[in-house]
mmCIF file of C-alpha atoms in Angstrom:
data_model
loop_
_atom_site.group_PDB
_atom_site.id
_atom_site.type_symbol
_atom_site.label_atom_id
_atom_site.label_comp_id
_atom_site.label_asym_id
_atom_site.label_seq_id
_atom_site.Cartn_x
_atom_site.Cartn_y
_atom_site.Cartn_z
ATOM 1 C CA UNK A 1 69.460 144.223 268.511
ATOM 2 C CA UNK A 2 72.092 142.295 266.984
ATOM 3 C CA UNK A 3 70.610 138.873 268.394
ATOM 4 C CA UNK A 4 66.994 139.650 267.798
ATOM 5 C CA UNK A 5 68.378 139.934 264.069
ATOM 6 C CA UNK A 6 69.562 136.904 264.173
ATOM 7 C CA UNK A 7 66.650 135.291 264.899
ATOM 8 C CA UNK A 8 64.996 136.898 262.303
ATOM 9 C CA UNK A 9 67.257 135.302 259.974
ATOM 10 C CA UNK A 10 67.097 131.928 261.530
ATOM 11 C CA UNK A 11 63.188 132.308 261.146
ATOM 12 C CA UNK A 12 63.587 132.665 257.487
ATOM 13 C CA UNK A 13 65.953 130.274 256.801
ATOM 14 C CA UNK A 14 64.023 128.120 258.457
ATOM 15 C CA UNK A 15 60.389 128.361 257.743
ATOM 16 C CA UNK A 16 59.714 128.952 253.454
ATOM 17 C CA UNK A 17 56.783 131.360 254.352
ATOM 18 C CA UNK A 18 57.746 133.886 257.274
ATOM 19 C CA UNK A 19 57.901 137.674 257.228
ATOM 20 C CA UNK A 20 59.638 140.033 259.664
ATOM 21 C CA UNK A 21 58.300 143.205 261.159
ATOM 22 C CA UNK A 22 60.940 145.643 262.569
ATOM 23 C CA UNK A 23 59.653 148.778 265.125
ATOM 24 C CA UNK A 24 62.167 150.756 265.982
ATOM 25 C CA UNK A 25 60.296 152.866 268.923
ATOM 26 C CA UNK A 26 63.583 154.841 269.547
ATOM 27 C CA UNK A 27 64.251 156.170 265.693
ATOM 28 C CA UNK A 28 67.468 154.866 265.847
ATOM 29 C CA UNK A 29 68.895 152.615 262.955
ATOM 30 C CA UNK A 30 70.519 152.995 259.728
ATOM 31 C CA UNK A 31 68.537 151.874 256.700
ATOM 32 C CA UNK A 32 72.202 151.356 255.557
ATOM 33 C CA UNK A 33 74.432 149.882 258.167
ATOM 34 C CA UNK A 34 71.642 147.778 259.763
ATOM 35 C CA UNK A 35 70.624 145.213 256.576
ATOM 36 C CA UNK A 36 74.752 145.181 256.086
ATOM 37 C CA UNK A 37 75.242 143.546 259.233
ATOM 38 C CA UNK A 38 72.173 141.556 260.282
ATOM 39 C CA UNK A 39 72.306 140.221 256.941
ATOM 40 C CA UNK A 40 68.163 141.357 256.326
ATOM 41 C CA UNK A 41 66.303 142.722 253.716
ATOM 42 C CA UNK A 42 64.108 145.760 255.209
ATOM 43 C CA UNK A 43 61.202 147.430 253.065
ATOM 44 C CA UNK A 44 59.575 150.425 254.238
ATOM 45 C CA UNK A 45 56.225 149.884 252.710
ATOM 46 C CA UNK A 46 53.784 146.924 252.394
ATOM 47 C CA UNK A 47 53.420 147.098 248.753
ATOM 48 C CA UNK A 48 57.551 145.844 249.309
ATOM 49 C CA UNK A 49 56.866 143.410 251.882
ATOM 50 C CA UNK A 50 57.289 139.575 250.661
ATOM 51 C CA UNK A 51 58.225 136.676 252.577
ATOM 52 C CA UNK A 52 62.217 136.862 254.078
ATOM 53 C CA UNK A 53 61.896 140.449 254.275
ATOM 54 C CA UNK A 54 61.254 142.889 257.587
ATOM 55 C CA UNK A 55 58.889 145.669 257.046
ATOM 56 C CA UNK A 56 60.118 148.839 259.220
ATOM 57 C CA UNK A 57 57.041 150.232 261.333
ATOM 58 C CA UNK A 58 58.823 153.594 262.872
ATOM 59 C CA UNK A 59 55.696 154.468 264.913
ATOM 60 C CA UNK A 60 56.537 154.626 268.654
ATOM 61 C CA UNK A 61 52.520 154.807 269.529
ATOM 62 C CA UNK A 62 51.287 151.511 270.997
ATOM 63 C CA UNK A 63 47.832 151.951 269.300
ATOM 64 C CA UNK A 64 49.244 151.919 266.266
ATOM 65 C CA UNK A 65 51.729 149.536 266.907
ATOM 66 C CA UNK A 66 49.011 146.762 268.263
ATOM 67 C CA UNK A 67 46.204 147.314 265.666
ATOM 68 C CA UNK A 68 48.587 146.979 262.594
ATOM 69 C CA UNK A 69 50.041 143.413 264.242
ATOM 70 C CA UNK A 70 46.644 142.224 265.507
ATOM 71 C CA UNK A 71 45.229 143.013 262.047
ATOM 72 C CA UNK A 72 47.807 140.783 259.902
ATOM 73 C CA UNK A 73 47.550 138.143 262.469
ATOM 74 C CA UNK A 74 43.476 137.582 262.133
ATOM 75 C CA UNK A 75 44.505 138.006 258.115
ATOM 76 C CA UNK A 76 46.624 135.278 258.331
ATOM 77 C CA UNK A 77 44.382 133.183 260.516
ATOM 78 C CA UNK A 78 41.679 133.424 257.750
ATOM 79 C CA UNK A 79 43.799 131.898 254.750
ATOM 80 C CA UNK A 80 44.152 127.968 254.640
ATOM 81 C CA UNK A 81 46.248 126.165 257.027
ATOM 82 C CA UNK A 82 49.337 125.319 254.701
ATOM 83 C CA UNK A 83 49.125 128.823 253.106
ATOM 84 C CA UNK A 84 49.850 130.542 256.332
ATOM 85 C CA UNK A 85 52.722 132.546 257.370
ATOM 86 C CA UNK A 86 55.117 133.105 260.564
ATOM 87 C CA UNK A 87 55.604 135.844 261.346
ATOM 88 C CA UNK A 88 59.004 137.570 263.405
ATOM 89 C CA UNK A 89 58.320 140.698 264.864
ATOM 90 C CA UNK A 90 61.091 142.722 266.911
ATOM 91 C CA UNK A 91 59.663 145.687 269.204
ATOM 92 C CA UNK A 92 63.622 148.051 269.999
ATOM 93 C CA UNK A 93 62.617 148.954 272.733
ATOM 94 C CA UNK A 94 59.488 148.248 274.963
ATOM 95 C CA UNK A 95 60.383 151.256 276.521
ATOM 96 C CA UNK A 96 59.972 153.709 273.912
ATOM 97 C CA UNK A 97 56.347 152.615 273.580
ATOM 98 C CA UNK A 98 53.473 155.324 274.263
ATOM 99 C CA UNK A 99 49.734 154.952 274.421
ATOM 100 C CA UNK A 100 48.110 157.790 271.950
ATOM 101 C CA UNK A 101 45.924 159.127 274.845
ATOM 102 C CA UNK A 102 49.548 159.867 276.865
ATOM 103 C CA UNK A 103 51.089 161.189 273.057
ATOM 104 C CA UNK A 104 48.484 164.028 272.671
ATOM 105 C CA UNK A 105 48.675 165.540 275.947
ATOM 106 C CA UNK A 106 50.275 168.425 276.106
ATOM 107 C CA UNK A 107 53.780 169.020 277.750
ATOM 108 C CA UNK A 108 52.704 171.137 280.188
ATOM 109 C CA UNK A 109 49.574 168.780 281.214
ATOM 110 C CA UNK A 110 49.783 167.168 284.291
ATOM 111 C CA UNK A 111 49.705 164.097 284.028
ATOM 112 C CA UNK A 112 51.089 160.098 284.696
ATOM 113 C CA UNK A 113 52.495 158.878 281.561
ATOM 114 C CA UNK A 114 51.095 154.718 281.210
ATOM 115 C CA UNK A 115 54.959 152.889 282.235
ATOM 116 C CA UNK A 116 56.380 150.231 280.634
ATOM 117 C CA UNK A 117 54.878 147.747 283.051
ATOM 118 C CA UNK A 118 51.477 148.803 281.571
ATOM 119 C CA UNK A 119 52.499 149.101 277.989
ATOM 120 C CA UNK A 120 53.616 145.083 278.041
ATOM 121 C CA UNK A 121 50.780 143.968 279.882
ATOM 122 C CA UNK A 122 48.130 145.472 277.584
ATOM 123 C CA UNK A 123 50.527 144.670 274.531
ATOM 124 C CA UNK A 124 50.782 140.563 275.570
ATOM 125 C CA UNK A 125 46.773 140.825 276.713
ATOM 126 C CA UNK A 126 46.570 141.413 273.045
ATOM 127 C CA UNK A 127 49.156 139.356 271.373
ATOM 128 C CA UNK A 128 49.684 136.299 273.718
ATOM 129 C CA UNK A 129 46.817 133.605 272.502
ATOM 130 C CA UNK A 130 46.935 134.616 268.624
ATOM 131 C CA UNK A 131 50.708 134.710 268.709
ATOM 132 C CA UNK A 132 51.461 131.269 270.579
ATOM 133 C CA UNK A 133 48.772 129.597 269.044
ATOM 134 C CA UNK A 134 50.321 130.369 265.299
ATOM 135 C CA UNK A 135 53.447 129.882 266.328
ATOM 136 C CA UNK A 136 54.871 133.858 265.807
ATOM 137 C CA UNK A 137 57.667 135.125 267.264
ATOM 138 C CA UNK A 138 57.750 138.451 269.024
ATOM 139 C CA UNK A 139 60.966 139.683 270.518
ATOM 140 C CA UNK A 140 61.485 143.048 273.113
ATOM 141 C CA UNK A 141 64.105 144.997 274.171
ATOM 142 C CA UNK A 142 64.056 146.908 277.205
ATOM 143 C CA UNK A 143 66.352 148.316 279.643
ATOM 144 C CA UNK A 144 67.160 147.730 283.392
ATOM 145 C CA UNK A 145 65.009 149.785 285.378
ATOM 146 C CA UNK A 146 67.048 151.356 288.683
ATOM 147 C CA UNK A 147 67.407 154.488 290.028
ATOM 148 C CA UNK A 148 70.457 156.214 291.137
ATOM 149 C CA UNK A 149 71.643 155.622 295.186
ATOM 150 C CA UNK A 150 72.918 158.492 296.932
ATOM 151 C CA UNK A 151 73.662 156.139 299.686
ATOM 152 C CA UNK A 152 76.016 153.491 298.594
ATOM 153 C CA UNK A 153 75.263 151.123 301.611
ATOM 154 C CA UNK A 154 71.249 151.762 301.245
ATOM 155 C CA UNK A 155 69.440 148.295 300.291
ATOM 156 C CA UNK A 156 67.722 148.405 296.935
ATOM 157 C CA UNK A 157 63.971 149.308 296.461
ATOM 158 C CA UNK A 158 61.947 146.293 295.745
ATOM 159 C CA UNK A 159 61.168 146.150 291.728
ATOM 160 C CA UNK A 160 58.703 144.416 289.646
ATOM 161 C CA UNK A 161 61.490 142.270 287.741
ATOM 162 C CA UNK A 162 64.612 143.916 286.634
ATOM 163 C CA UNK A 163 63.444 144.470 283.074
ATOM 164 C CA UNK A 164 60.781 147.543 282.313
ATOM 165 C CA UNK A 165 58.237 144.862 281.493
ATOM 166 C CA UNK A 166 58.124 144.271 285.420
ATOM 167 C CA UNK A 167 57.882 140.344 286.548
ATOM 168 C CA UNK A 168 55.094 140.523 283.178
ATOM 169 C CA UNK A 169 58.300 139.468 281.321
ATOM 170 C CA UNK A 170 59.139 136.888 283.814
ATOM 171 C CA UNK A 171 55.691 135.435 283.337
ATOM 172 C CA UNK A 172 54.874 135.412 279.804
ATOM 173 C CA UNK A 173 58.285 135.089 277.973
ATOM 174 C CA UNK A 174 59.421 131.875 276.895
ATOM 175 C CA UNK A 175 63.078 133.172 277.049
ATOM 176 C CA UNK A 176 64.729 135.998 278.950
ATOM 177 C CA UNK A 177 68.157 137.148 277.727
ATOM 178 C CA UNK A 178 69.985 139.462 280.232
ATOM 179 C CA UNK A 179 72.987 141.462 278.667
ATOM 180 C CA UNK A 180 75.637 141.697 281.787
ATOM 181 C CA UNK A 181 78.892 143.923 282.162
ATOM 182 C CA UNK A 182 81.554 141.339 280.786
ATOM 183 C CA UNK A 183 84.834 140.955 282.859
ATOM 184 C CA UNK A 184 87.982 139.838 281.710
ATOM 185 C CA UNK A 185 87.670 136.597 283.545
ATOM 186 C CA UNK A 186 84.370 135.821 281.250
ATOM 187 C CA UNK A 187 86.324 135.371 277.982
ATOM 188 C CA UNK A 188 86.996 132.116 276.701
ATOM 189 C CA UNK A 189 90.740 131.730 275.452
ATOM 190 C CA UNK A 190 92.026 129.688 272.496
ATOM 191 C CA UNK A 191 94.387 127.400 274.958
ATOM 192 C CA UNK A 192 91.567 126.722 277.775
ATOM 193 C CA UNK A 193 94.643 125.966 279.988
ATOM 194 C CA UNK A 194 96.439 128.930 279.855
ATOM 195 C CA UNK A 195 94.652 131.406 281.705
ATOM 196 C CA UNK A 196 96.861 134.460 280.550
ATOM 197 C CA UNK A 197 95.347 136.370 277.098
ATOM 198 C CA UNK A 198 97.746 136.772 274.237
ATOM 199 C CA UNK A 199 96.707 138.863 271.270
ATOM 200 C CA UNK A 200 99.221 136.061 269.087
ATOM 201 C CA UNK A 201 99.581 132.966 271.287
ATOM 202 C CA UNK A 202 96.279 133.157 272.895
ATOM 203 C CA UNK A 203 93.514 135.100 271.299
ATOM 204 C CA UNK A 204 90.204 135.380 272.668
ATOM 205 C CA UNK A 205 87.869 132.823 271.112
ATOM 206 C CA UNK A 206 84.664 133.686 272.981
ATOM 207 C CA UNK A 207 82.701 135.133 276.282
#
């Protein structure tokens, strides 16, 4: 979340008309702590929304989700070239996502929820052209899909990508960032030669 953020605010400080749009599918972030640290200005309605700020949709329903960024897209494809915006839009996470149709059932229906494989695909079917073409920015989190071993020397089951958004990710992302476990031996010391860490004499510097 942190990095997405941060391009957010590199988008702004970089391009005079650009707008951020901010879904966070999960429900969780602080209207107060969040614009502290990622240094943003977040409105909650569009009457508030102005260029260099990031409207919050907190809608976890893909319908929604899709129309509303489809319809300011073609909006912004009708005004004149120069009076255009970009636009920076951060989806926390892909997972989190549900189609309407799966959102009504009830919870004792049976029934196969659309995964998150799905949910990309139909979401970049929509969003791909309009998006690259305009030059937009659309940014998802998602989490590592696995599934717990009860044999530890069983081989893993062959996945579509590691992400949720299968090998969809792999294919239509410009850049994948994977967040590893970081190990002592990944931090970057003040005195590159000395491989020992002291809080004092050799502080950590980066990872």
């Amino acid at each position: 979340s942190s990095e997405a953020f941060l391009v957010l605010k590199n988008l702004f400080a970089t391009r005079e008309k650009s707008r951020g749009v901010f879904v966070p599918a999960e429900g969780r972030w602080c209207p107060i702590r969040t614009p502290q640290r990622s240094g943003l200005k977040f409105v909650m309605g569009p009457a508030d929304w102005d260029n260099h700020t990031v409207l919050v949709l907190e809608t976890n329903v893909y319908d929604d989700v899709a129309d509303f960024l489809m319809s300011i897209v073609a909006t912004n494809r009708l005004r004149k070239p120069e009076d255009r915006e970009n636009l920076g839009v951060f989806i926390d996470p892909l997972d989190s996502l549900l189609l309407r149709s799966d959102l009504e059932k009830g919870i004792a229906d049976a029934y196969k929820v659309a995964g998150p494989q799905v949910i990309t695909k139909k979401l970049w079917a929509k969003m791909a052209m309009p998006f690259i073409k305009d030059g937009h920015i659309c940014i998802y989190s998602s989490q590592v899909t696995s599934a717990p071993k009860i044999d530890p020397y069983s081989k893993d089951p062959v996945r579509q990508g590691q992400s949720s958004g299968g090998f969809s990710i792999q294919h239509q992302a410009d850049t994948v960032l994977e967040f590893m476990n970081r190990n002592q031996s990944d931090y970057i010391l003040q005195n590159a030669g000395d491989k020992k860490y002291d809080e004092k004499k050799n502080p950590k510097v980066g990872h």
